[in-house]
C-alpha positions as CSV (number, residue, x, y, z in Angstrom):
1,M,78.0,-14.7,5.9
2,K,75.6,-16.4,8.3
3,S,73.8,-13.1,8.9
4,I,73.4,-12.6,5.1
5,I,71.8,-16.0,4.7
6,T,69.6,-15.4,7.7
7,L,68.6,-12.0,6.4
8,T,67.9,-13.4,2.9
9,L,65.9,-16.3,4.4
10,F,63.9,-13.8,6.6
11,S,63.2,-11.6,3.5
12,L,62.0,-14.6,1.5
13,I,59.6,-15.7,4.3
14,S,58.3,-12.1,4.7
15,F,57.8,-11.7,1.0
16,S,56.0,-15.0,0.8
17,A,53.7,-14.0,3.7
18,L,53.0,-10.7,2.1
19,A,52.3,-12.2,-1.3
20,Q,49.9,-14.7,0.3
21,Q,48.1,-11.8,2.2
22,V,47.7,-9.8,-1.1
23,H,46.3,-12.9,-2.8
24,H,43.8,-13.4,0.0
25,E,42.8,-9.7,-0.1
26,N,42.3,-9.8,-3.9
27,H,40.3,-13.1,-3.5
28,D,38.1,-11.5,-0.8
29,Q,37.5,-8.4,-2.9
30,K,36.5,-10.6,-5.9
31,E,34.3,-12.6,-3.6
32,E,32.6,-9.4,-2.3
33,Q,32.1,-8.2,-5.9
34,H,30.7,-11.6,-6.9
35,Q,28.3,-11.6,-3.9
36,H,27.1,-8.1,-4.9
37,R,26.7,-9.2,-8.5
38,G,24.6,-12.1,-7.3
39,H,22.5,-9.7,-5.2
40,L,22.1,-7.5,-8.2
41,E,21.1,-10.4,-10.4
42,I,18.4,-11.4,-7.9
43,L,17.1,-7.9,-7.8
44,L,17.0,-7.6,-11.6
45,G,15.1,-10.9,-11.8
46,H,12.3,-9.8,-9.5
47,Y,12.3,-6.3,-11.1
48,M,11.9,-7.7,-14.6
49,D,9.0,-10.0,-13.3
50,A,7.3,-6.9,-11.8
51,K,7.9,-4.8,-15.0
52,N,6.5,-7.5,-17.2
53,A,3.4,-7.9,-14.9
54,L,2.9,-4.1,-15.0
55,V,3.1,-4.2,-18.8
56,Q,0.2,-6.7,-18.7
57,D,-1.7,-4.7,-16.1
58,D,-1.4,-7.6,-13.7
59,F,-1.4,-5.9,-10.3
60,E,-1.2,-9.0,-8.1
61,T,1.8,-10.5,-9.9
62,A,3.6,-7.2,-10.0
63,K,3.0,-6.7,-6.3
64,E,4.2,-10.2,-5.5
65,S,7.4,-9.6,-7.6
66,L,8.1,-6.3,-5.9
67,K,7.5,-8.0,-2.5
68,A,10.3,-10.5,-3.4
69,F,12.4,-7.6,-4.6
70,A,11.8,-5.9,-1.2
71,E,12.8,-9.0,0.7
72,E,16.1,-9.1,-1.2
73,V,16.7,-5.4,-0.6
74,Q,15.8,-5.6,3.1
75,G,17.4,-9.0,3.8
76,S,20.6,-8.8,1.9
77,E,23.7,-8.9,4.1
78,E,25.6,-7.0,1.3
79,M,23.2,-4.1,1.6
80,N,22.5,-4.2,5.3
81,E,25.5,-5.6,7.2
82,H,28.6,-4.6,5.1
83,E,29.8,-1.4,6.9
84,E,31.8,0.0,4.0
85,H,29.0,-0.6,1.6
86,S,26.4,0.8,4.0
87,E,28.4,4.0,4.5
88,K,29.1,4.5,0.8
89,H,25.6,4.0,-0.3
90,A,23.5,4.9,2.8
91,D,21.3,7.4,0.9
92,H,20.8,5.1,-2.1
93,H,19.9,2.2,0.2
94,A,17.5,4.4,2.2
95,N,15.8,5.5,-1.0
96,I,15.3,2.0,-2.3
97,V,14.0,0.8,1.0
98,A,11.5,3.7,1.0
99,A,10.5,2.9,-2.5
100,V,9.9,-0.8,-1.8
101,E,7.9,0.1,1.3
102,D,5.7,2.4,-0.9
103,A,5.2,-0.6,-3.3
104,S,4.2,-2.9,-0.4
105,E,1.5,-0.4,0.7
106,A,0.1,0.1,-2.8
107,E,-3.6,-0.7,-3.0
108,N,-4.0,-0.3,-6.7
109,I,-2.0,-0.5,-9.9
110,D,-1.6,3.3,-10.2
111,S,0.1,3.6,-6.8
112,L,2.2,0.5,-7.6
113,R,3.4,2.2,-10.8
114,A,4.3,5.3,-8.9
115,A,6.4,3.2,-6.5
116,F,7.9,1.3,-9.4
117,K,9.1,4.6,-10.8
118,N,11.2,5.2,-7.7
119,I,12.4,1.6,-7.6
120,S,13.5,1.9,-11.2
121,Y,15.4,5.1,-10.5
122,E,17.3,3.5,-7.7
123,L,18.0,0.3,-9.5
124,I,19.2,2.1,-12.6
125,T,21.6,4.1,-10.4
126,A,22.9,0.8,-8.9
127,V,23.4,-0.9,-12.3
128,E,25.1,2.2,-13.7
129,N,27.5,2.4,-10.7
130,Q,28.5,-1.3,-10.8
131,E,29.9,-3.8,-13.2
132,Y,27.1,-5.6,-14.9
133,D,27.6,-8.8,-16.9
134,G,24.9,-8.6,-19.6
135,T,22.9,-6.1,-21.6
136,L,20.1,-4.0,-20.3
137,F,18.1,-1.3,-22.1
138,K,17.3,1.9,-20.2
139,Q,14.0,3.0,-21.5
140,F,12.1,6.2,-21.1
141,C,8.5,7.4,-21.2
142,P,8.2,11.2,-21.3
143,M,4.5,11.1,-20.3
144,F,4.4,9.3,-17.0
145,E,4.8,11.7,-14.1
146,G,7.0,14.2,-16.0
147,G,9.2,11.4,-17.4
148,S,10.0,8.0,-16.1
149,S,12.8,5.5,-16.9
150,W,12.9,1.8,-16.4
151,L,15.2,-1.2,-17.3
152,S,14.4,-3.9,-19.8
153,T,16.2,-6.9,-21.2
154,E,14.7,-6.2,-24.6
155,K,15.2,-3.3,-26.9
156,E,11.5,-3.3,-27.9
157,V,9.6,-0.9,-25.6
158,Q,6.9,-2.4,-23.4
159,N,5.8,0.4,-21.1
160,P,5.2,-0.7,-17.4
161,F,3.8,2.7,-16.5
162,Y,0.9,2.7,-18.9
163,G,0.6,-1.1,-19.5
164,Q,-1.9,-2.0,-22.2
165,K,-3.3,1.6,-22.5
166,M,-0.1,2.8,-24.2
167,H,1.9,-0.4,-24.5
168,N,4.7,1.0,-26.7
169,C,5.0,4.5,-25.4
170,G,8.6,5.4,-24.9
171,D,12.1,4.9,-26.3
172,S,15.2,2.9,-25.6
173,A,17.3,5.7,-24.4
174,E,20.5,3.9,-23.6
175,I,22.2,0.5,-23.6
176,I,23.9,-0.6,-20.3
177,E,26.5,-3.3,-20.6
């Protein structure tokens, strides 16, 4: 009888420890997802600032916004120091780093827009592959460099690739929620 009580007590203690470990692992996973969402929100904020500046043909503001975007990409622990994330998304991360480096070297609005195309492609990929709390519009201009997509918080098209020359060129191709 004593051994049954001891065995039952041992089982309860083991189950309690296992339940606590599972709780902590779930909490840690939610924390990682939350941190990554926070990183994505920061990127989207800088990205939208750059997009809106390009719509207005404002090279300096667009370049500063993309500089802040680049600092988040290059300085984020989630992107750079999380081994599992780095291994899973190494190509994607390398592509977005290359795109932000191109943006930082841009000497005029045309070269900045070309870099913005690549940044847009990589950011769209990231948003589509992750949970996003909100609504974004994936928009498309068939005329810029054989076709270019970008993200917007508004359904109305405001083209960052042609700015004021062709302000409304493009379509809202998809809603991302």
